[in-house]
PDB file of C-alpha atoms in Angstrom:
ATOM      1  CA  MET Z   1      -0.341   0.049  -0.116  1.00  0.00           C
ATOM      2  CA  ARG Z   2       1.273   3.425  -0.860  1.00  0.00           C
ATOM      3  CA  GLU Z   3       1.837   5.950   1.583  1.00  0.00           C
ATOM      4  CA  LEU Z   4       0.949   9.939   1.507  1.00  0.00           C
ATOM      5  CA  THR Z   5       1.028  12.500   3.790  1.00  0.00           C
ATOM      6  CA  TYR Z   6      -2.153  14.511   3.855  1.00  0.00           C
ATOM      7  CA  THR Z   7      -1.157  17.104   2.240  1.00  0.00           C
ATOM      8  CA  ASP Z   8      -0.310  15.090  -0.443  1.00  0.00           C
ATOM      9  CA  ALA Z   9      -3.581  13.262  -0.432  1.00  0.00           C
ATOM     10  CA  ALA Z  10      -5.563  16.075  -0.814  1.00  0.00           C
ATOM     11  CA  ARG Z  11      -3.597  17.828  -3.230  1.00  0.00           C
ATOM     12  CA  GLU Z  12      -3.633  14.586  -5.604  1.00  0.00           C
ATOM     13  CA  GLY Z  13      -7.834  14.168  -5.085  1.00  0.00           C
ATOM     14  CA  LEU Z  14      -8.116  18.056  -5.918  1.00  0.00           C
ATOM     15  CA  ALA Z  15      -5.712  17.592  -9.573  1.00  0.00           C
ATOM     16  CA  GLU Z  16      -8.080  14.314  -9.993  1.00  0.00           C
ATOM     17  CA  GLU Z  17     -10.942  15.762  -9.401  1.00  0.00           C
ATOM     18  CA  MET Z  18      -9.860  19.736 -11.412  1.00  0.00           C
ATOM     19  CA  ALA Z  19      -8.831  17.294 -14.165  1.00  0.00           C
ATOM     20  CA  ARG Z  20     -12.485  15.560 -14.134  1.00  0.00           C
ATOM     21  CA  ASP Z  21     -14.650  19.073 -13.710  1.00  0.00           C
ATOM     22  CA  PRO Z  22     -13.716  22.402 -15.143  1.00  0.00           C
ATOM     23  CA  MET Z  23     -16.124  24.107 -12.686  1.00  0.00           C
ATOM     24  CA  ILE Z  24     -13.880  23.366 -10.098  1.00  0.00           C
ATOM     25  CA  PHE Z  25     -11.536  26.332  -8.853  1.00  0.00           C
ATOM     26  CA  VAL Z  26      -9.301  26.950  -5.741  1.00  0.00           C
ATOM     27  CA  VAL Z  27      -9.057  30.301  -4.126  1.00  0.00           C
ATOM     28  CA  GLY Z  28      -6.584  31.241  -1.325  1.00  0.00           C
ATOM     29  CA  GLU Z  29      -3.376  32.974  -0.224  1.00  0.00           C
ATOM     30  CA  GLY Z  30      -0.138  32.055  -1.702  1.00  0.00           C
ATOM     31  CA  ILE Z  31      -1.537  29.213  -3.606  1.00  0.00           C
ATOM     32  CA  GLY Z  32      -0.793  30.562  -7.603  1.00  0.00           C
ATOM     33  CA  SER Z  33       2.936  29.817  -8.670  1.00  0.00           C
ATOM     34  CA  ARG Z  34       4.100  29.656  -4.808  1.00  0.00           C
ATOM     35  CA  GLY Z  35       1.769  26.388  -4.122  1.00  0.00           C
ATOM     36  CA  GLY Z  36       0.508  27.488  -0.961  1.00  0.00           C
ATOM     37  CA  ASN Z  37       2.211  27.837   2.185  1.00  0.00           C
ATOM     38  CA  PHE Z  38       2.110  24.147   3.123  1.00  0.00           C
ATOM     39  CA  ASN Z  39       2.428  22.806  -0.747  1.00  0.00           C
ATOM     40  CA  THR Z  40      -0.896  22.241  -0.796  1.00  0.00           C
ATOM     41  CA  THR Z  41      -1.095  23.505  -4.648  1.00  0.00           C
ATOM     42  CA  VAL Z  42       2.367  22.743  -5.628  1.00  0.00           C
ATOM     43  CA  GLY Z  43       2.583  22.022  -9.564  1.00  0.00           C
ATOM     44  CA  LEU Z  44      -1.433  22.523 -10.141  1.00  0.00           C
ATOM     45  CA  HIS Z  45      -1.047  26.521 -10.729  1.00  0.00           C
ATOM     46  CA  ALA Z  46       1.619  24.937 -13.860  1.00  0.00           C
ATOM     47  CA  ILE Z  47      -1.313  22.864 -15.301  1.00  0.00           C
ATOM     48  CA  TYR Z  48      -4.841  24.825 -14.709  1.00  0.00           C
ATOM     49  CA  GLY Z  49      -3.043  28.693 -14.647  1.00  0.00           C
ATOM     50  CA  ASP Z  50      -4.243  31.642 -12.770  1.00  0.00           C
ATOM     51  CA  MET Z  51      -8.372  31.438 -14.045  1.00  0.00           C
ATOM     52  CA  ARG Z  52      -8.440  28.013 -11.593  1.00  0.00           C
ATOM     53  CA  LEU Z  53      -5.754  29.394  -8.981  1.00  0.00           C
ATOM     54  CA  ARG Z  54      -6.766  32.412  -8.010  1.00  0.00           C
ATOM     55  CA  ASP Z  55      -4.051  34.062  -5.557  1.00  0.00           C
ATOM     56  CA  THR Z  56      -6.255  36.251  -3.057  1.00  0.00           C
ATOM     57  CA  PRO Z  57      -5.097  38.728  -0.726  1.00  0.00           C
ATOM     58  CA  ILE Z  58      -5.367  38.539   2.876  1.00  0.00           C
ATOM     59  CA  SER Z  59      -9.348  38.871   3.243  1.00  0.00           C
ATOM     60  CA  GLU Z  60     -10.918  35.302   4.321  1.00  0.00           C
ATOM     61  CA  ARG Z  61     -14.305  37.029   4.468  1.00  0.00           C
ATOM     62  CA  GLY Z  62     -14.200  38.213   1.074  1.00  0.00           C
ATOM     63  CA  PHE Z  63     -12.870  35.205  -0.910  1.00  0.00           C
ATOM     64  CA  THR Z  64     -15.483  33.184   1.439  1.00  0.00           C
ATOM     65  CA  GLY Z  65     -18.055  35.441   0.010  1.00  0.00           C
ATOM     66  CA  LEU Z  66     -17.020  35.126  -3.461  1.00  0.00           C
ATOM     67  CA  CYS Z  67     -16.609  30.984  -3.321  1.00  0.00           C
ATOM     68  CA  THR Z  68     -20.417  31.091  -2.012  1.00  0.00           C
ATOM     69  CA  GLY Z  69     -21.789  33.205  -4.924  1.00  0.00           C
ATOM     70  CA  ALA Z  70     -19.767  31.369  -7.206  1.00  0.00           C
ATOM     71  CA  ALA Z  71     -21.496  27.687  -5.765  1.00  0.00           C
ATOM     72  CA  VAL Z  72     -24.968  29.455  -6.037  1.00  0.00           C
ATOM     73  CA  LEU Z  73     -24.074  30.062 -10.008  1.00  0.00           C
ATOM     74  CA  GLY Z  74     -23.038  26.470 -10.439  1.00  0.00           C
ATOM     75  CA  ALA Z  75     -19.373  26.620  -9.628  1.00  0.00           C
ATOM     76  CA  ARG Z  76     -17.599  24.347  -7.734  1.00  0.00           C
ATOM     77  CA  PRO Z  77     -15.096  26.632  -5.427  1.00  0.00           C
ATOM     78  CA  VAL Z  78     -12.512  25.127  -2.399  1.00  0.00           C
ATOM     79  CA  VAL Z  79     -10.788  27.266  -0.525  1.00  0.00           C
ATOM     80  CA  ASP Z  80      -7.802  27.107   0.723  1.00  0.00           C
ATOM     81  CA  PHE Z  81      -7.569  28.643   4.223  1.00  0.00           C
ATOM     82  CA  MET Z  82      -3.812  29.313   5.240  1.00  0.00           C
ATOM     83  CA  PHE Z  83      -4.724  28.232   9.267  1.00  0.00           C
ATOM     84  CA  LEU Z  84      -7.617  27.511  11.366  1.00  0.00           C
ATOM     85  CA  ASP Z  85      -7.827  30.536  13.066  1.00  0.00           C
ATOM     86  CA  PHE Z  86      -8.152  32.489   9.439  1.00  0.00           C
ATOM     87  CA  GLU Z  87     -11.163  30.069   8.279  1.00  0.00           C
ATOM     88  CA  LEU Z  88     -12.687  30.910  11.970  1.00  0.00           C
ATOM     89  CA  ASP Z  89     -12.909  34.432  10.698  1.00  0.00           C
ATOM     90  CA  ALA Z  90     -14.726  33.762   7.536  1.00  0.00           C
ATOM     91  CA  LEU Z  91     -17.117  31.735   9.522  1.00  0.00           C
ATOM     92  CA  GLY Z  92     -18.740  35.160  10.153  1.00  0.00           C
ATOM     93  CA  GLU Z  93     -19.638  35.226   6.083  1.00  0.00           C
ATOM     94  CA  ILE Z  94     -20.872  31.517   6.160  1.00  0.00           C
ATOM     95  CA  ILE Z  95     -23.448  31.825   9.333  1.00  0.00           C
ATOM     96  CA  ASN Z  96     -24.202  35.257   8.695  1.00  0.00           C
ATOM     97  CA  GLN Z  97     -24.153  35.485   5.002  1.00  0.00           C
ATOM     98  CA  THR Z  98     -24.654  32.305   3.404  1.00  0.00           C
ATOM     99  CA  SER Z  99     -26.897  30.222   5.421  1.00  0.00           C
ATOM    100  CA  ARG Z 100     -29.454  33.230   4.883  1.00  0.00           C
ATOM    101  CA  LEU Z 101     -28.594  33.923   1.027  1.00  0.00           C
ATOM    102  CA  ARG Z 102     -32.186  31.764   0.138  1.00  0.00           C
ATOM    103  CA  TRP Z 103     -34.140  34.481   2.044  1.00  0.00           C
ATOM    104  CA  MET Z 104     -32.027  37.480   1.318  1.00  0.00           C
ATOM    105  CA  SER Z 105     -32.220  36.852  -2.361  1.00  0.00           C
ATOM    106  CA  ASN Z 106     -34.720  35.323  -5.252  1.00  0.00           C
TER     107      ASN Z 106
END
């Protein structure tokens, strides 16, 4: 049986799904040509480019909202948060906006 780190397994799974579905894109800080702070997207930028790996500024709530809107329109966004505490910051967007989107718009 092949042994992989969690990061390698996540990257392989993401690459496999991105090859299968052109509607999948990834957003996060440093995930472009740099490959992510923990090498989570190494090599994917060379294959899929800027359109499917969007390097973002430090604005977790902003890109979480972007992904919410993209998902509503049929895309399959993947958010790459650098650290758990940044994810917790974006939780406000998920709880206060995403969960109520159905009732705030038609």
